[in-house]
Backbone as a ProteinNet text record, in pm:
[ID]
protein_1_A
[PRIMARY]
MTIAEAARRTGVSAHTLRYYERAGLVVSPVDRTSGGRRRYRELDLKWIVICTKLRATGMPIRGIRRYAELVAAGPGNEAERLALMEAHRADVLAKLAETQENLKMIDHKIEKYRGSMAAGDAGRLWAPVSPP
[TERTIARY]
-1883.9	-1976	-1976.7	-2069	-2057.2	-1933.8	-1881.9	-1809.1	-1819.7	-1943.3	-1979.9	-1952.4	-1982.5	-1945.1	-1789.1	-1727.6	-1600.9	-1520	-1585.7	-1517.5	-1546.1	-1673.8	-1697.7	-1591.1	-1585.1	-1492.4	-1350.5	-1267.1	-1178.7	-1124.5	-1227.5	-1191.4	-1132.1	-1130.6	-1100	-1225.9	-1255.3	-1379.3	-1335.9	-1489	-1499.5	-1423.7	-1407.2	-1292.8	-1175.6	-1112.2	-982.9	-1001.4	-1101.2	-1079	-1080.9	-1167.6	-1145.9	-1011.2	-938.7	-806.3	-723.2	-698.3	-648.3	-642.3	-769.2	-787.4	-727	-743.6	-667.7	-516.9	-503.5	-330.7	-254.7	-329.9	-268.5	-230.8	-256.3	-239	-287.8	-399.8	-463.1	-423.6	-409.2	-321.8	-404.6	-525.6	-610.5	-735.3	-795.5	-888.2	-1014.1	-1071.5	-1210.9	-1337.6	-1380.8	-1476.6	-1613.3	-1677.1	-1784	-1923.3	-2040.1	-2164.1	-2205.9	-2317.3	-2354	-2383.7	-2418.6	-2433.6	-2311.7	-2195.2	-2074.8	-2014.8	-2104.7	-2088	-1961.9	-1891.1	-1758.2	-1834.8	-1771.8	-1800.5	-1662.9	-1658.7	-1532.7	-1538.3	-1413.8	-1416.9	-1327.9	-1336.3	-1261.2	-1081.7	-1051.4	-914.9	-885.4	-1009	-982.7	-935.9	-1036.1	-1031.8	-893.5	-856.8	-730.5	-600.4	-597.6	-514.1	-519.2	-647.8	-618.1	-603.4	-614.6	-586.6	-421.2	-379.7	-229.6	-186.1	-230.6	-187.5	-209.7	-329.7	-337.3	-236.8	-190.8	-100.1	18.6	82.2	198.3	206.9	67.5	65.9	103.7	19.5	13.7	129.7	254.3	384.5	482.3	423	515.7	534.2	503.9	558.7	504.3	556.2	507.2	440.7	316.8	237	307.1	426.2	503	557.4	591.8	657.5	522.3	404.8	284.8	281.8	257.8	217.4	344.6	489.8	575.5	572.7	515.8	473.5	372.9	248.4	139.7	175.6	247.1	305.9	370.8	437	557.8	447.2	335.7	265.6	169	148.4	17	117.8	237.9	316.7	323.7	308.7	297.8	457.6	462.5	608.2	715.2	831.2	977.7	1030.8	957.6	1027.9	1027.1	1019.4	1029.8	1135	1229.4	1353.7	1344.5	1281.3	1263.6	1161.7	1055.4	966.4	991.6	1108.7	1164.8	1243.9	1303.3	1365.1	1281.1	1211.7	1121.3	1082.9	1015	955.7	1094.8	1212	1281.1	1360.2	1363.9	1403.9	1291.7	1165.8	1052.3	1057.1	1060.9	1086.3	1232.5	1327.5	1426.7	1358.8	1323.9	1250.2	1160.6	1096.8	997.6	1080.6	1171.7	1267.6	1298.5	1358.3	1427.8	1342.2	1204	1113.3	1078.5	1061.8	1032.9	1131.1	1275	1373.9	1387.9	1330.6	1327.3	1212.3	1089.3	980.1	1003.4	1080.2	1117.8	1178.9	1315.9	1367.7	1310	1230.2	1105.8	1022.2	989.5	883.9	980.7	1117	1167.1	1171	1200.5	1194.7	1055.8	969.2	826.3	814.9	862.6	826	924.7	1018.7	1120.1	1056.2	967.7	906.6	787.2	735.8	639.3	661	778.2	812.6	872.9	936	961.8	845.1	753.1	602.8	558.6	534	467.8	546.6	677.9	785.3	777.9	764.4	773.3	618	531	391.5	359.2	427.7	408	502.3	613.7	663.7	628.3	521.1	448.3	555	639.5	754	717.6	616.6	581.3	631.2	598.6	616.5	778.1	841.6	997.9	1041.7	934.2	992.6	1024.5	1084.4	1137	1013	1027.2	910.5	1000.4	944.4	1001.1	943.9	997	923.3	1016.4	882.5	914.7	1016.6	1084.5	1210.2	1081.1	1124.9	1051.8	1046.4
1196.8	1072.8	1107.7	1039.8	1080.2	999	1017.1	955.6	820.9	785.4	645.1	571.5	612.3	570.2	555.9	658.2	667.2	563.2	551.6	446.6	322.7	300.9	160.5	117.3	227.2	179.1	184.4	233.5	246.3	125	97.4	-13.1	52.9	171.4	219.7	293.7	293.4	374.3	551.1	550.2	712	809.4	727.3	791.1	799.7	700.7	717.7	805.5	817.8	920.4	1061.4	1099.3	1188.5	1256.3	1140.8	1160.4	1200.5	1107.1	1132.6	1283.2	1332.1	1468	1571.8	1562.1	1632.9	1607	1526.1	1476.2	1529.7	1605	1656.2	1554.9	1422.4	1348.1	1336	1447.1	1439.3	1547.8	1554	1619.5	1752.7	1749.6	1902.8	1866.2	1954.5	1959.4	1893.9	1817.4	1759.4	1864	1847.7	1945.9	1910.5	2001.6	2013.7	2060.6	2000.4	2040	2161.2	2226	2377.1	2365.3	2218.9	2174.8	2118.7	2160.9	2112.2	1983	1873.6	1729.6	1714.8	1621.7	1601.1	1514	1566.2	1515.6	1465.5	1366.7	1279.9	1266.2	1290.6	1261.1	1129.3	1091.5	999.6	995.2	1116.1	1160	1164.6	1189.3	1179.6	1002.2	937.6	793.6	712.9	783.4	747.5	747.6	894.9	901.5	847.3	799.1	766.1	601.8	551.5	390.8	415.4	477.8	512.7	536.5	640.9	637.1	530	439.2	327.6	225.2	211.3	129.7	184.7	277.9	326	301.4	297	291	127.7	60	-97.9	-129.9	-64	-119.8	-56.4	45.1	68.5	219.1	311.4	429.3	521	560.3	653.6	768.3	801.1	920.6	1007.4	1077.3	1199.3	1151.3	1039.2	1015.5	1020	987.9	1004.9	1157.6	1225.2	1379	1438.9	1411.7	1479.5	1431.8	1313.2	1288.3	1345.7	1377.1	1447.7	1598.1	1675.5	1798.3	1811.7	1717.5	1743	1713.8	1630	1620.7	1752.5	1777.9	1915	2014	2007.4	2155.2	2178.3	2025.1	2031.9	2019.8	2054.5	2000.5	2065	2015.6	2059.2	1975.6	1911.5	1814.7	1677.2	1650.1	1500.2	1394.6	1470.3	1390.2	1382.1	1471.5	1425.1	1349.8	1351.2	1224.4	1077	1092	956.8	911.7	1014.1	943.1	915.8	972.8	917.8	788.3	770.2	620	541.3	562.9	455.2	435.5	523.1	511.6	406.1	437.5	359	232.4	177.5	76	-27.9	65.3	-19.3	-66	13.2	-26.8	-145.9	-141.1	-259.4	-368	-373.8	-502.2	-550.8	-463.2	-516.6	-589.4	-539	-589.6	-718	-698.6	-854	-967.7	-915.1	-1049.9	-1079.8	-989.3	-1040.6	-1110.7	-1117.7	-1203.5	-1330.3	-1293.4	-1453.1	-1514.9	-1490.5	-1554.7	-1613.2	-1521.6	-1581.9	-1691.5	-1666.6	-1779.9	-1925.5	-1908.6	-2027.7	-2084.3	-2011.3	-2067	-2152	-2075.6	-2138.6	-2257.8	-2251.7	-2387.2	-2500.5	-2467	-2565.3	-2623.3	-2541.7	-2595.3	-2656.4	-2636.3	-2705.8	-2860.9	-2849.2	-2995	-3069.5	-3007.9	-3105.3	-3140.9	-3063.9	-3110.3	-3232.4	-3215.3	-3309	-3452.1	-3405.4	-3530.2	-3625.3	-3558.1	-3615.6	-3691.8	-3604.7	-3672.5	-3806	-3789.7	-3905	-4005.6	-4010	-4103	-4156.2	-4065.4	-4120.2	-4047.2	-3985.7	-3925.2	-3797.8	-3756.5	-3603	-3571.1	-3633.5	-3632.1	-3597.9	-3637.9	-3594.7	-3462.9	-3409.4	-3243.4	-3144.7	-3052.1	-2969	-2892.9	-2885	-2776	-2701.9	-2594.4	-2557.5	-2604.8	-2616.6	-2700.8	-2623.1	-2609.8	-2543.3	-2647.8	-2544.5	-2622.6	-2671.5	-2780.7	-2845.9	-2800.6
-895.5	-843.3	-691.1	-624.5	-441.5	-400.8	-265.5	-206.7	-169.7	-133.5	-143.4	-271.5	-364.2	-514.9	-544.8	-492.2	-521.7	-437.7	-315.2	-222.1	-258.6	-306.8	-399.9	-503	-582.8	-713.2	-675.3	-577	-532.6	-445.9	-365.8	-265.5	-136.5	-109.7	29.3	75	171.5	288.2	268.5	268.3	257	356.5	498.2	564.7	522.1	449.6	382.8	297.9	224.9	91.9	181.3	257	333.3	422.4	452.7	510.9	416.9	281.5	184.5	145.2	158.7	112.8	224.9	346.4	445.8	458	426.7	463.8	321.4	232.9	108.9	15.6	-11.6	-64.2	-244.3	-232.9	-366	-434.2	-567.6	-672.1	-674.9	-689.4	-712.7	-592.1	-571.2	-499.5	-543.2	-471.4	-502.9	-500.3	-648.9	-637.5	-527.3	-507.4	-424.2	-495.1	-413.9	-509.5	-413.2	-478.6	-347.4	-255	-198.9	-51	-10.1	-70.8	16.1	27	-83.2	-55.4	-141.2	-123.7	-222.8	-348.6	-465.7	-616.5	-683.9	-660.3	-750.3	-931	-962.3	-1109.2	-1123.1	-1286.8	-1293.6	-1245.9	-1286.5	-1251.8	-1082.6	-1025.2	-895.3	-821.1	-908.5	-881.3	-920.2	-1046.5	-1071.7	-989.4	-940.3	-849.3	-721.5	-657.1	-534	-564.2	-685.2	-671.1	-662.7	-742.7	-705	-565.7	-502	-378.7	-278.4	-310.1	-224.2	-256.8	-405.2	-416.6	-381.7	-359.2	-316.8	-152.9	-99.1	42.2	64.8	-3.7	26.4	-21.7	-81.6	-98.1	3	125.4	210	188.4	107.4	100.3	202	272.1	382.4	338.6	426.3	392.9	359.8	403.1	369	225.9	177	51.1	-49.6	-16.6	-118.6	-119.2	-1.4	-13.4	-92	-76.4	-150.9	-324.4	-354.4	-482.4	-527.3	-453.6	-496.2	-529	-423.3	-478.3	-576.7	-609.2	-742.6	-851.8	-859.8	-958.1	-1001.2	-864.2	-856.5	-918.2	-895.6	-949.1	-1081	-1140.4	-1320	-1365.5	-1489.3	-1546.6	-1497	-1508.8	-1447.2	-1367.1	-1272.9	-1187.3	-1205	-1327.5	-1327.3	-1286.9	-1316.8	-1230.3	-1096.2	-1024	-889.9	-865.7	-949.1	-945.4	-974.5	-1088.3	-1093.8	-988.4	-933.1	-797	-699.5	-693.6	-566.4	-598.1	-751.1	-781.8	-778	-799	-810.1	-676.7	-576.2	-445	-357.4	-411.7	-367	-422.3	-532.9	-602.8	-528	-509.7	-426.9	-291.9	-231.3	-88.5	-95.9	-196.2	-220.9	-276.7	-368.4	-392	-259.6	-195.5	-61	2.3	34.5	120.5	61	-65.5	-158.4	-134.6	-135.1	-124.7	38.2	142.5	281.6	284.7	229.3	221.2	171.8	60.4	7.4	77.3	153.9	227	323.8	419.2	485.5	481.5	327.7	270.8	284.6	248.1	220.3	355.4	461.9	596.8	629.7	609.1	584.9	556	419.6	321.3	371.1	438.5	501.2	612.2	719.2	803.7	798.7	668.3	619.6	559.6	509.9	447.1	548.1	676.2	800.7	861.4	866.5	959.9	853.7	728.5	644.8	617.2	644.7	633.3	771.8	887.6	994.4	1046.7	954.9	991.1	911.7	808.8	714	764	835	887.1	1014.1	1071.5	1172.8	1322.5	1284.9	1410.2	1418.9	1413.3	1446	1595.2	1664.1	1806.4	1857	1721	1776.7	1704.5	1675.5	1620.8	1732.1	1713.4	1813.7	1889.7	1998.8	2030.6	2171.6	2200.9	2312.5	2431.7	2543.8	2667.8	2772.2	2884.6	3020.7	3108.4	3161.8	3239.9	3375.5	3407.4	3507.2	3641.3
[MASK]
++++++++++++++++++++++++++++++++++++++++++++++++++++++++++++++++++++++++++++++++++++++++++++++++++++++++++++++++++++++++++++++++++++

C-alpha cells in the first residue's frame, strides 16, 4: 500500500513514517516500487503501531531503535527484548502512579471549587494576590 494509505491506517503522518524509517525504527526495509515510492505491507503497519504505542508511553527513540535492532536480528536475544520491555513497563507504571497522584490533587481542587460555589463563598477561595 502507498505511504498515504499506511499513514491513514496507522494514524501517523507520512512524515512520521519516513522519519521512523530514517531513524532505524523499522524492523525490515520498506519495499519500494520501480519508481522508488514506498510500498508498505501489513507487517510494516503492525510494527509501526508497536512503535507508536511505545513512543506514546514514553519510550525514547533510542529504546525503540534498540528493540527494532533486536527484533530484526532474529531469534536468540529474547531475554534482552524481555528485559527492555520489563524496564519500559516499570517506567510506565511509575509515570502512571505519578499521574494518579496528580489527578488526586486536581480532584481535590474540583471538589473545593464545587463546594465553595454551592455554599456561595467562592470568593473566599485562596488565590495569589499581587503585593500592594
